[in-house]
Amino acid sequence: MTHLIRSFEEYQAAYRRSVADPEGFWGEVASDFQWRRPWDRVLEWNFTEPAVKWFAGGKLNVTENCLDRHLAERGDQTAILWEPNDPEEHYRKFTYRELHAKVSQFAHVLRNNGVRKGDRVCLYLPMVPELAIAVLACARMGAIHSVVFGGFSAQSIADRIRDAGCSLVITADGGFRGSKEIPLKSVIDDALVQCPSVRKTIVLTRSRSPVSMIKGRDAWWEDEIKKVETMGNPDFPAEEMDAEDPLFILYTSGSTGKPKGVVHTGAGYLVYAHYTFVNVFGYQPGEVHFCTADIGWITGHSYILYGPLAAGATTLLFEGVPTWPDAGRLWEVVQKYRVNILYTAPTAIRSLMGFGLEYVQGKDLSSLTKLGSVGEPINEEAWHWFDEHIGGGRCPIVDTWWQTETGGIMISPIAGVTPTKPGYATLPLPGVQPLLVDENGREIEGNGVSGNLCLRFPWPGMIRTTYGDHERCRLNYFATYPNLYFTGDGCLRDQDGYYRITGRVDDVLNVSGHRIGTAEVENAINLYTDVVESAVVGYPHGVKGQGIYAYVVCINHQRDEDLTRRDIAATVTRAIGAIARPDKIQFVTGLPKTRSGKIMRRILRKIAEGETTDLGDTSTLLDPAVVEEIRAGVLVTKGG
Ligand code: PRX
């Protein structure tokens, strides 16, 4: 690997070069890839529209780089290892050659079902190898994939399908997660009632539970594969794509009620996912990489699929959950496959810590060489537990800060190279130019300072637009501070120049590493028949990082409060999915508002955090009595 950083001096040199000569730097990194046609220019950009183009004029196909180019050298090496939910079920594995054949085959299935280059395809599947195959088949034929996490409700899926105008949906009869079975096809059936753009669905057999199949619309995955086999399994030559053609859409929450379809394009995203994967994890050929995320999130896209496959690594796909059949499951998986790199989330670490060391003891974790953390700030206690009990004190931990919008890791140690500090994402990777600004957008220079985290220069993996609404992309990310990308995160830069992410500064929650907009949850709560209005804030939660705290004004005070809480939670689950269920619901008779009618969330946040005395400035409140009532009520509020 030509661009592997091996020492801190090499990191510093690469960083300096990436700032002084970004085009030279990224042009060199990108030259490792297989291009059908070289680019005319490495970078064209402005942050005002915004308009960012990487490798403009270049032609390539992402799957040619993730599959075809590995065939000669490592065709028989394992590309994907799959561990099923049930440890009693047999595992599966695919070599690069096998994966290439499967992807080719499924690209034919897509074409046979009317999918063309540029069409949008929605994937709602469990964590099975077929999900990886379907994602890559879309990329091979130039369709834009939109993977929706298996925990979202029919309503959420319908919103995403309609926003992207998907013409085809790929799902399964059902999926397994721990002791639960998720009726995926049935959820899709409910969603499709509202989705006239969908002409076809392809249904994989996984759970063997009964499902409805509608003539002309629904087809079995296995039957469609047979049709390609009868054609003699012809190869599916990778479609030649423009560097800036969209590769995928991934929906994520913002501060408005409606999730945004973040658009990533092929070449820049691939280059960035690959570069960050090999460098941050110090990937060595032959290593087994285990990222515990779901492919329904950006972490799964970049560090289960595209990054590792571009590097020719062996990537492990796990269908289950860390706590089933017991809290030793992850460590069993590590032992079984001799995992080298383990990349997981602080919430998983905290939850497993709570079960005690008996689930770790006796597991052979000696294969581990590097550990990673992502999704939320990692507290020191979890960091040390991970370091000592999982890494055996010998594995560097990389605390990687990034976002759906950044496509890949931005601020992070380089394993074994950057000196780490618990709780710190440490330093920006080459090509990443962070700065801190105050509320007025003035840069805060020097060390030992805090501010809002922005980025001043493009990087290849960055968001290009929000699907169907470019203005929304501009307003959300590029309008708060002129000529800067605003991350939405608060950040501290310490005396050593190390970065520590302190959390969101907008109305977005981070619950178990999942982003949830407070407005989305409020909209869902407000659907409930008796609700007049509501306000949602986050509060510190021992396992989830942040919990969801809802203040709700109801008209009917006669009804049993606990029953109403459960019904409100069920309404949110139906509208968004179980991940957005409030942890606590407090009924109030009014919300603290300013004279202009704006809810004073700052006060609600403080009360939810358990602060009942110092609420800051309350002089602009319309009705201070409301605060008194809420403050008194918090003491009697039970869990929702
Ligand atoms: O607040 C930051 C937090 O997660 C947000 C991005 O969420 P999402 O787009 O869902 O992507 C998660 C996986 C990349 C960020 O704005 N976040 C992510 N990583 C870290 C983090 N906060 C602190 N430390 C991290 N390492």
XYZ file of C-alpha atoms and ligand atoms in Angstrom:
666
model
C 0.000 0.000 0.000
C 1.662 3.129 -1.177
C -0.054 5.682 1.029
C 0.205 4.068 4.422
C 1.306 6.424 7.185
C 3.740 4.635 9.469
C 5.062 7.270 11.838
C 4.007 10.534 13.426
C 6.550 12.367 11.258
C 4.984 10.818 8.158
C 1.574 11.909 9.398
C 2.775 15.480 9.883
C 4.405 15.531 6.471
C 1.279 14.113 4.797
C -0.864 16.661 6.637
C 1.297 19.607 5.593
C 1.309 18.441 1.990
C -2.478 17.917 1.962
C -2.962 21.556 2.979
C -0.253 23.083 0.822
C -1.128 21.079 -2.277
C -4.501 19.344 -1.904
C -4.796 18.563 -5.596
C -1.363 16.987 -5.757
C -2.011 15.055 -2.568
C -5.413 13.577 -3.493
C -4.437 13.125 -7.134
C -1.638 10.884 -5.984
C -3.904 8.896 -3.646
C -6.503 8.461 -6.398
C -3.962 7.243 -8.921
C -3.930 3.878 -7.092
C -7.431 3.201 -8.370
C -8.589 1.702 -11.611
C -9.911 4.469 -13.857
C -11.575 4.001 -17.224
C -10.624 7.573 -18.057
C -8.367 9.887 -16.041
C -9.782 13.053 -14.513
C -9.348 16.460 -16.067
C -9.084 18.281 -12.760
C -8.639 16.961 -9.245
C -10.819 19.622 -7.603
C -13.228 22.386 -8.511
C -15.122 23.995 -5.704
C -16.976 26.778 -3.999
C -18.832 26.633 -0.703
C -21.372 29.310 -1.625
C -23.653 27.268 -3.896
C -22.095 24.791 -2.753
C -20.531 23.117 -5.792
C -17.786 20.601 -5.184
C -16.357 18.291 -7.837
C -13.569 15.828 -7.244
C -11.800 14.159 -10.167
C -14.122 15.844 -12.667
C -14.100 14.228 -16.072
C -12.788 10.942 -14.654
C -14.664 7.716 -15.372
C -14.693 4.578 -13.262
C -16.911 2.059 -11.564
C -16.696 1.668 -7.819
C -17.215 -2.112 -7.926
C -14.457 -2.554 -10.459
C -12.220 -1.112 -7.744
C -13.780 -3.119 -4.902
C -14.001 -6.439 -6.754
C -12.602 -6.880 -10.282
C -9.169 -5.421 -9.652
C -8.597 -7.831 -6.746
C -9.362 -10.968 -8.750
C -5.905 -11.556 -10.172
C -4.029 -11.126 -6.906
C -6.518 -12.233 -4.249
C -9.487 -13.805 -6.009
C -9.494 -16.716 -3.551
C -9.115 -14.610 -0.425
C -12.210 -14.183 1.741
C -13.914 -10.870 1.064
C -16.949 -11.292 3.323
C -17.354 -13.420 6.417
C -20.896 -13.665 7.710
C -21.848 -14.535 11.262
C -25.580 -15.204 11.602
C -27.769 -14.009 14.458
C -28.103 -17.531 15.820
C -24.686 -18.948 16.743
C -26.042 -22.428 15.964
C -26.631 -21.521 12.323
C -23.741 -22.102 9.949
C -21.599 -19.107 9.038
C -21.035 -18.208 5.380
C -18.114 -16.766 3.526
C -17.454 -15.359 0.074
C -14.132 -15.033 -1.664
C -13.543 -12.014 -3.866
C -14.218 -14.231 -6.885
C -17.482 -15.506 -5.443
C -18.608 -12.046 -4.395
C -17.787 -10.715 -7.847
C -19.933 -13.435 -9.431
C -22.839 -12.848 -7.042
C -22.769 -9.103 -7.614
C -22.694 -9.595 -11.387
C -25.598 -11.980 -11.144
C -27.695 -9.640 -9.057
C -26.916 -6.709 -11.337
C -28.635 -8.781 -14.053
C -31.606 -9.292 -11.735
C -31.872 -5.539 -11.306
C -31.694 -4.972 -15.035
C -34.238 -7.732 -15.721
C -36.551 -5.918 -13.361
C -36.346 -2.675 -15.228
C -33.687 -0.829 -13.210
C -31.517 1.527 -15.263
C -28.492 3.706 -14.561
C -29.483 6.609 -12.305
C -32.630 4.905 -10.943
C -33.049 4.839 -7.180
C -33.339 1.507 -5.378
C -34.414 1.165 -1.750
C -32.890 -1.631 0.340
C -34.617 -2.754 3.525
C -32.847 -5.948 4.484
C -31.378 -7.711 7.499
C -27.597 -7.874 7.935
C -27.095 -10.787 5.564
C -24.566 -11.148 2.738
C -27.347 -10.470 0.227
C -27.531 -6.899 1.526
C -23.881 -6.382 0.607
C -24.475 -8.094 -2.737
C -27.488 -5.915 -3.527
C -25.671 -2.693 -2.577
C -22.730 -3.568 -4.803
C -24.996 -4.714 -7.643
C -26.609 -1.263 -7.638
C -23.178 0.338 -7.804
C -22.150 -1.990 -10.607
C -25.073 -1.096 -12.830
C -25.130 2.598 -11.899
C -28.319 2.584 -9.838
C -28.323 4.791 -6.732
C -28.861 2.795 -3.557
C -30.767 4.066 -0.568
C -30.353 1.659 2.333
C -32.911 2.092 5.097
C -32.059 0.687 8.538
C -34.217 -2.335 9.440
C -35.489 -0.609 12.600
C -37.386 2.163 10.814
C -41.174 2.106 10.605
C -43.343 1.820 7.481
C -44.025 5.555 7.622
C -40.306 6.426 7.725
C -39.574 4.084 4.839
C -42.431 5.495 2.779
C -41.111 9.043 3.334
C -37.641 7.975 2.191
C -38.893 6.027 -0.827
C -41.058 8.937 -1.961
C -38.349 11.538 -1.429
C -35.911 9.568 -3.592
C -38.555 8.368 -6.084
C -37.343 4.758 -5.804
C -38.649 2.420 -8.482
C -37.623 -0.839 -6.848
C -37.418 -2.130 -3.276
C -35.322 -5.049 -2.106
C -36.351 -6.671 1.149
C -36.670 -10.034 2.920
C -39.582 -11.930 4.402
C -38.187 -11.185 7.830
C -34.969 -10.676 9.733
C -33.535 -11.747 13.077
C -32.042 -9.501 15.717
C -31.355 -11.257 18.974
C -34.499 -12.980 20.178
C -36.702 -10.852 17.930
C -37.967 -11.410 14.428
C -38.600 -8.312 12.351
C -41.385 -8.658 9.767
C -39.600 -6.704 7.035
C -41.872 -7.544 4.104
C -44.981 -6.738 6.075
C -43.514 -3.329 6.986
C -42.712 -2.757 3.305
C -46.273 -3.728 2.331
C -47.563 -1.017 4.666
C -45.063 1.495 3.308
C -45.847 0.797 -0.336
C -49.478 1.830 0.055
C -48.102 5.375 -0.067
C -45.430 4.859 -2.741
C -46.691 4.947 -6.324
C -43.147 5.184 -7.751
C -42.340 1.583 -6.739
C -42.996 -0.852 -9.576
C -41.259 -3.939 -8.204
C -40.064 -5.517 -5.008
C -37.596 -8.354 -4.709
C -37.986 -10.473 -1.607
C -35.218 -12.600 -0.126
C -36.123 -15.682 1.883
C -34.582 -15.386 5.331
C -37.004 -15.974 8.204
C -39.442 -18.232 6.286
C -42.351 -16.523 7.957
C -45.501 -16.152 5.838
C -45.654 -13.001 3.723
C -48.044 -11.628 1.149
C -46.744 -11.615 -2.423
C -48.562 -9.495 -4.974
C -48.649 -10.690 -8.576
C -46.844 -8.382 -10.964
C -45.178 -6.420 -8.162
C -43.426 -8.871 -5.812
C -40.833 -11.423 -6.916
C -38.693 -13.845 -4.914
C -34.964 -13.179 -4.914
C -34.278 -16.897 -5.491
C -36.571 -17.080 -8.566
C -34.944 -14.023 -10.098
C -31.507 -15.584 -9.575
C -32.666 -18.769 -11.315
C -33.637 -16.736 -14.362
C -30.086 -15.384 -14.602
C -28.714 -18.895 -14.153
C -30.824 -20.069 -17.099
C -29.255 -17.266 -19.121
C -25.933 -19.016 -18.317
C -24.854 -16.515 -15.652
C -23.306 -14.043 -18.048
C -20.845 -11.556 -16.625
C -22.220 -8.089 -15.953
C -19.607 -5.609 -17.151
C -19.370 -2.692 -14.751
C -21.144 0.406 -16.019
C -18.811 3.282 -16.774
C -19.694 6.059 -14.341
C -18.744 9.667 -14.155
C -16.623 10.504 -11.097
C -19.408 12.770 -9.839
C -22.379 10.484 -10.584
C -24.259 9.759 -7.346
C -23.364 6.437 -5.720
C -25.906 6.468 -2.919
C -28.378 8.395 -0.822
C -28.439 7.933 2.921
C -31.103 9.631 5.026
C -30.106 11.310 8.228
C -31.772 13.534 10.799
C -31.268 17.235 11.114
C -32.857 19.961 13.133
C -36.010 20.054 10.988
C -38.751 17.439 11.161
C -37.838 15.823 7.859
C -34.755 13.606 7.358
C -32.376 14.665 4.588
C -31.150 12.445 1.788
C -27.380 12.927 1.941
C -25.918 12.299 -1.530
C -22.443 10.836 -2.017
C -20.810 10.482 -5.405
C -18.645 7.603 -6.606
C -15.011 8.540 -7.054
C -14.385 10.942 -4.184
C -16.278 8.780 -1.712
C -14.392 5.644 -2.734
C -10.999 7.332 -2.550
C -11.815 8.780 0.857
C -13.338 5.608 2.367
C -10.321 3.625 1.221
C -7.681 6.137 2.306
C -9.176 6.558 5.769
C -9.749 2.818 6.238
C -6.181 1.776 5.533
C -4.614 4.651 7.449
C -6.785 5.043 10.535
C -6.802 1.289 11.190
C -3.272 0.749 9.892
C -4.692 -2.061 7.789
C -2.258 -4.873 6.977
C -3.026 -7.339 4.172
C -4.717 -10.471 5.494
C -6.270 -8.803 8.529
C -9.889 -9.513 9.475
C -11.879 -6.339 10.031
C -15.030 -6.373 12.171
C -17.168 -3.265 12.195
C -20.230 -3.884 14.359
C -22.384 -1.164 12.786
C -25.386 -1.878 10.587
C -25.078 -1.293 6.843
C -28.151 0.922 7.263
C -25.863 3.643 8.675
C -22.909 5.438 7.118
C -20.428 3.519 9.286
C -21.576 0.292 7.658
C -21.410 1.777 4.162
C -17.871 3.077 4.576
C -16.242 0.594 6.963
C -18.044 -2.698 6.407
C -18.345 -2.369 2.646
C -16.623 0.225 0.529
C -13.439 1.000 2.520
C -12.444 -2.579 3.368
C -13.433 -3.987 -0.040
C -11.513 -1.274 -1.887
C -8.507 -2.297 0.218
C -8.997 -6.012 -0.546
C -9.571 -6.757 3.145
C -11.655 -9.464 4.790
C -14.707 -7.804 6.276
C -16.999 -9.423 8.809
C -20.748 -8.959 8.662
C -22.667 -9.735 11.839
C -26.417 -10.183 11.748
C -27.052 -10.245 15.487
C -26.729 -8.015 18.529
C -23.950 -7.831 21.165
C -26.157 -9.087 24.012
C -27.722 -12.213 22.543
C -27.649 -15.110 23.394
C -25.555 -13.402 26.068
C -23.280 -10.415 26.598
C -20.244 -12.374 25.431
C -21.389 -12.587 21.819
C -19.000 -10.015 20.319
C -16.048 -11.619 22.061
C -17.102 -15.030 20.794
C -17.201 -13.661 17.269
C -13.736 -12.133 17.710
C -12.431 -15.484 18.924
C -14.167 -17.535 16.235
C -12.822 -15.552 13.278
C -9.540 -14.373 14.820
C -10.623 -10.755 14.306
C -7.777 -8.242 14.107
C -9.565 -4.887 13.922
C -12.690 -4.243 16.001
C -14.647 -1.049 15.319
C -17.656 -0.423 17.530
C -19.704 2.204 19.352
C -19.339 3.576 22.905
C -22.950 2.642 23.667
C -22.165 -1.036 22.985
C -19.078 -0.862 25.197
C -21.015 0.767 28.043
C -23.811 -1.749 27.793
C -21.407 -4.731 27.817
C -19.425 -3.226 30.696
C -22.630 -3.317 32.701
C -22.892 -7.099 32.339
C -19.573 -7.651 34.075
C -16.283 -9.251 33.154
C -17.482 -12.832 33.300
C -18.530 -12.564 29.649
C -15.058 -11.488 28.576
C -13.064 -13.895 30.696
C -12.099 -17.099 28.982
C -12.476 -15.613 25.479
C -9.354 -15.595 23.361
C -9.007 -12.004 22.170
C -5.312 -12.280 21.375
C -5.903 -11.794 17.635
C -6.965 -8.163 18.161
C -4.437 -5.571 17.080
C -6.495 -2.369 16.803
C -9.712 -1.049 18.325
C -11.988 1.718 17.098
C -14.868 3.775 18.465
C -17.427 5.828 16.559
C -20.739 7.616 16.748
C -20.622 9.603 19.988
C -18.164 10.864 22.550
C -16.558 7.966 24.414
C -16.362 8.505 28.163
C -13.081 7.763 29.909
C -14.441 4.829 31.878
C -15.579 3.042 28.710
C -12.304 3.915 26.969
C -10.230 2.343 29.753
C -12.444 -0.749 29.963
C -12.156 -1.250 26.197
C -8.406 -0.708 26.343
C -7.735 -2.996 29.312
C -10.259 -5.811 29.022
C -10.697 -6.069 25.270
C -7.446 -4.736 23.878
C -5.381 -6.285 26.667
C -3.574 -2.962 26.963
C -1.718 -3.632 23.713
C -4.137 -2.354 21.025
C -4.253 1.297 20.035
C -7.767 2.755 20.248
C -8.899 5.115 17.516
C -11.730 7.426 18.559
C -12.998 8.429 15.132
C -15.086 11.572 14.684
C -17.089 11.934 11.484
C -20.632 12.178 10.127
C -22.969 10.796 7.473
C -22.193 13.973 5.548
C -18.410 13.567 5.682
C -18.496 10.086 4.111
C -15.485 8.937 6.095
C -13.413 9.527 9.225
C -12.233 13.137 9.675
C -10.636 13.645 13.074
C -9.024 10.564 14.546
C -5.792 9.049 15.709
C -3.930 6.898 13.219
C -3.589 3.541 14.946
C -0.181 3.096 16.516
C 1.010 6.437 15.132
C -0.889 9.254 16.881
C -0.457 9.360 20.655
C -3.969 8.956 22.062
C -5.783 10.582 24.969
C -9.017 9.062 26.299
C -12.047 11.055 25.172
C -10.195 12.812 22.376
C -10.573 12.256 18.643
C -7.094 13.851 18.612
C -5.971 15.341 15.280
C -7.401 15.922 11.801
C -6.512 13.408 9.115
C -4.607 14.644 6.066
C -6.929 16.709 3.901
C -9.136 17.759 6.818
C -8.986 21.422 7.827
C -11.020 22.001 10.991
C -11.534 25.312 12.771
C -13.547 26.533 15.723
C -15.809 29.543 15.428
C -17.912 31.555 17.861
C -21.634 32.282 17.357
C -20.834 35.123 14.987
C -18.637 32.966 12.824
C -15.398 34.507 14.016
C -12.568 32.021 14.127
C -11.317 31.148 17.612
C -7.606 30.658 17.277
C -5.074 29.153 19.605
C -5.260 26.198 21.953
C -7.272 25.586 25.086
C -10.429 26.945 23.428
C -13.950 25.753 22.616
C -16.330 26.607 19.808
C -18.444 25.333 16.972
C -16.636 22.905 14.725
C -16.381 23.858 11.041
C -14.331 22.758 8.045
C -12.791 25.239 5.678
C -11.764 23.131 2.724
C -13.377 20.298 0.748
C -12.350 16.651 1.140
C -13.169 13.914 -1.387
C -15.809 12.110 0.727
C -17.951 15.144 1.496
C -21.695 15.492 0.907
C -22.518 16.885 -2.547
C -26.181 17.714 -2.094
C -29.345 16.715 -0.290
C -31.408 14.689 -2.714
C -33.939 16.721 -4.650
C -33.282 19.937 -2.720
C -29.894 21.534 -3.151
C -30.950 24.688 -1.346
C -31.568 22.631 1.762
C -27.980 21.409 1.606
C -26.743 24.988 1.352
C -28.905 26.234 4.198
C -28.093 23.335 6.486
C -24.359 23.146 6.130
C -22.972 26.148 4.265
C -25.120 29.134 5.257
C -24.612 29.374 9.035
C -21.042 30.589 8.515
C -20.106 31.922 5.084
C -17.574 29.845 3.194
C -17.424 27.160 5.857
C -19.012 23.742 6.253
C -20.708 23.690 9.682
C -20.763 20.287 11.388
C -23.411 20.997 14.042
C -20.955 19.839 16.720
C -19.366 21.678 19.599
C -15.703 21.042 20.149
C -12.780 21.723 22.452
C -9.189 22.124 21.257
C -6.907 21.524 24.203
C -3.442 22.822 25.046
C -1.858 20.224 22.741
C -4.108 21.114 19.815
C -6.074 17.895 20.306
C -9.762 17.919 19.422
C -12.468 16.667 21.731
C -16.020 16.609 20.399
C -18.435 17.756 23.078
C -21.752 16.975 21.324
C -24.328 18.560 19.057
C -25.052 22.249 19.358
C -28.205 22.035 17.225
C -31.516 20.321 17.964
C -30.226 16.876 17.129
C -29.921 14.076 19.681
C -27.421 11.268 19.660
C -29.129 8.242 21.144
C -26.966 5.110 21.209
C -24.897 6.643 18.415
C -28.000 7.264 16.282
C -28.913 10.724 15.180
C -32.479 11.766 15.933
C -33.930 15.218 15.368
C -35.958 16.577 18.276
C -38.438 18.048 15.777
C -39.016 14.593 14.256
C -39.829 13.118 17.648
C -42.073 16.077 18.510
C -43.978 15.671 15.238
C -44.505 12.007 16.044
C -45.665 12.728 19.611
C -48.025 15.420 18.319
C -49.775 12.803 16.183
C -51.197 11.298 19.362
C -54.836 12.089 19.708
C -54.752 13.969 23.032
C -51.512 15.889 22.542
C -51.660 19.666 22.174
C -47.936 20.266 21.890
C -44.634 18.847 23.004
C -40.957 19.647 23.394
C -38.197 17.067 23.214
C -34.685 17.407 24.630
C -31.809 15.077 25.417
C -30.531 14.143 28.878
C -27.457 12.159 29.945
C -28.113 8.410 29.843
C -25.678 5.860 31.250
C -25.808 3.444 28.321
C -27.336 5.354 25.405
C -25.206 8.461 25.846
C -28.302 10.588 25.496
C -31.851 9.653 26.356
C -35.002 11.232 24.943
C -36.962 13.419 27.355
C -40.368 14.648 26.219
C -42.477 17.362 27.821
C -46.042 16.872 26.674
C -49.157 19.018 26.965
C -52.335 16.907 26.741
C -55.975 17.936 26.626
C -57.384 14.926 28.418
C -56.064 14.791 31.950
C -58.585 12.238 33.121
C -56.900 9.235 31.579
C -54.371 6.997 33.346
C -51.009 8.714 32.880
C -48.928 5.585 32.541
C -51.225 4.196 29.884
C -51.052 7.461 27.972
C -47.247 7.406 28.184
C -47.199 3.937 26.692
C -49.603 4.946 23.945
C -47.515 7.997 23.072
C -44.405 5.799 22.920
C -46.273 3.357 20.665
C -47.319 6.245 18.424
C -43.679 7.349 18.059
C -42.602 3.780 17.308
C -45.252 3.569 14.608
C -44.296 6.945 13.114
C -40.477 6.672 13.208
C -39.327 3.404 14.764
C -38.390 2.090 18.202
C -35.096 4.026 18.186
C -37.042 7.280 18.661
C -39.181 6.127 21.624
C -38.980 8.670 24.434
C -37.270 7.367 27.568
C -39.150 9.793 29.777
C -42.413 11.609 29.288
C -43.443 14.393 31.631
C -46.953 15.800 31.352
C -47.070 19.545 31.767
C -49.813 22.139 31.422
C -47.673 24.486 29.331
C -44.181 24.904 27.863
C -41.803 27.721 28.757
C -41.935 30.217 25.895
C -40.549 33.612 25.090
C -42.921 36.456 24.363
C -42.485 35.728 20.671
C -43.680 32.152 21.228
C -40.355 30.347 20.958
C -39.922 27.351 23.255
C -37.016 27.897 25.652
C -35.318 24.554 25.257
C -32.321 25.626 27.260
C -34.474 25.593 30.386
C -36.111 22.278 29.497
C -32.719 20.740 28.863
C -31.447 21.861 32.240
C -34.461 20.423 34.031
C -34.137 17.137 32.135
C -30.469 16.989 33.098
C -31.549 17.151 36.735
C -30.641 20.785 37.320
C -33.512 22.302 39.250
C -32.021 25.360 40.863
C -29.804 27.251 38.421
C -31.834 27.608 35.241
C -30.001 30.629 33.904
C -31.718 33.744 32.638
C -35.505 33.323 32.754
C -36.360 37.004 32.419
C -37.644 36.709 28.844
C -40.211 34.081 29.788
C -43.842 34.766 28.997
C -45.113 32.830 32.008
C -42.508 31.981 34.681
C -45.104 29.950 36.632
C -44.882 27.221 33.991
C -41.249 26.637 34.875
C -42.087 26.283 38.530
C -44.658 23.668 37.706
C -42.295 21.713 35.439
C -39.563 21.864 38.026
C -41.895 20.494 40.688
C -43.264 17.867 38.308
C -39.880 16.449 37.308
C -39.545 14.900 40.729
C -42.591 12.704 40.228
C -42.012 11.803 36.567
C -41.643 8.128 35.929
C -39.998 6.459 32.944
C -42.034 6.357 29.717
O -22.154 14.545 17.018
C -21.219 13.803 16.284
C -21.349 12.346 16.632
O -22.214 11.780 15.669
C -22.623 12.768 14.720
C -22.740 12.158 13.348
O -23.752 11.205 13.353
P -23.991 10.286 12.081
O -24.097 11.134 10.876
O -25.139 9.417 12.400
O -22.691 9.447 11.939
C -22.290 8.608 12.961
C -21.122 7.784 12.504
C -20.053 8.497 11.791
C -21.549 13.830 14.807
O -22.017 15.061 14.336
N -20.055 11.640 16.590
C -19.618 10.787 15.648
N -18.421 10.292 15.978
C -18.065 10.849 17.146
C -19.106 11.721 17.534
N -19.033 12.449 18.663
C -17.931 12.328 19.411
N -16.898 11.516 19.113
C -16.924 10.752 18.002
N -15.913 9.933 17.728
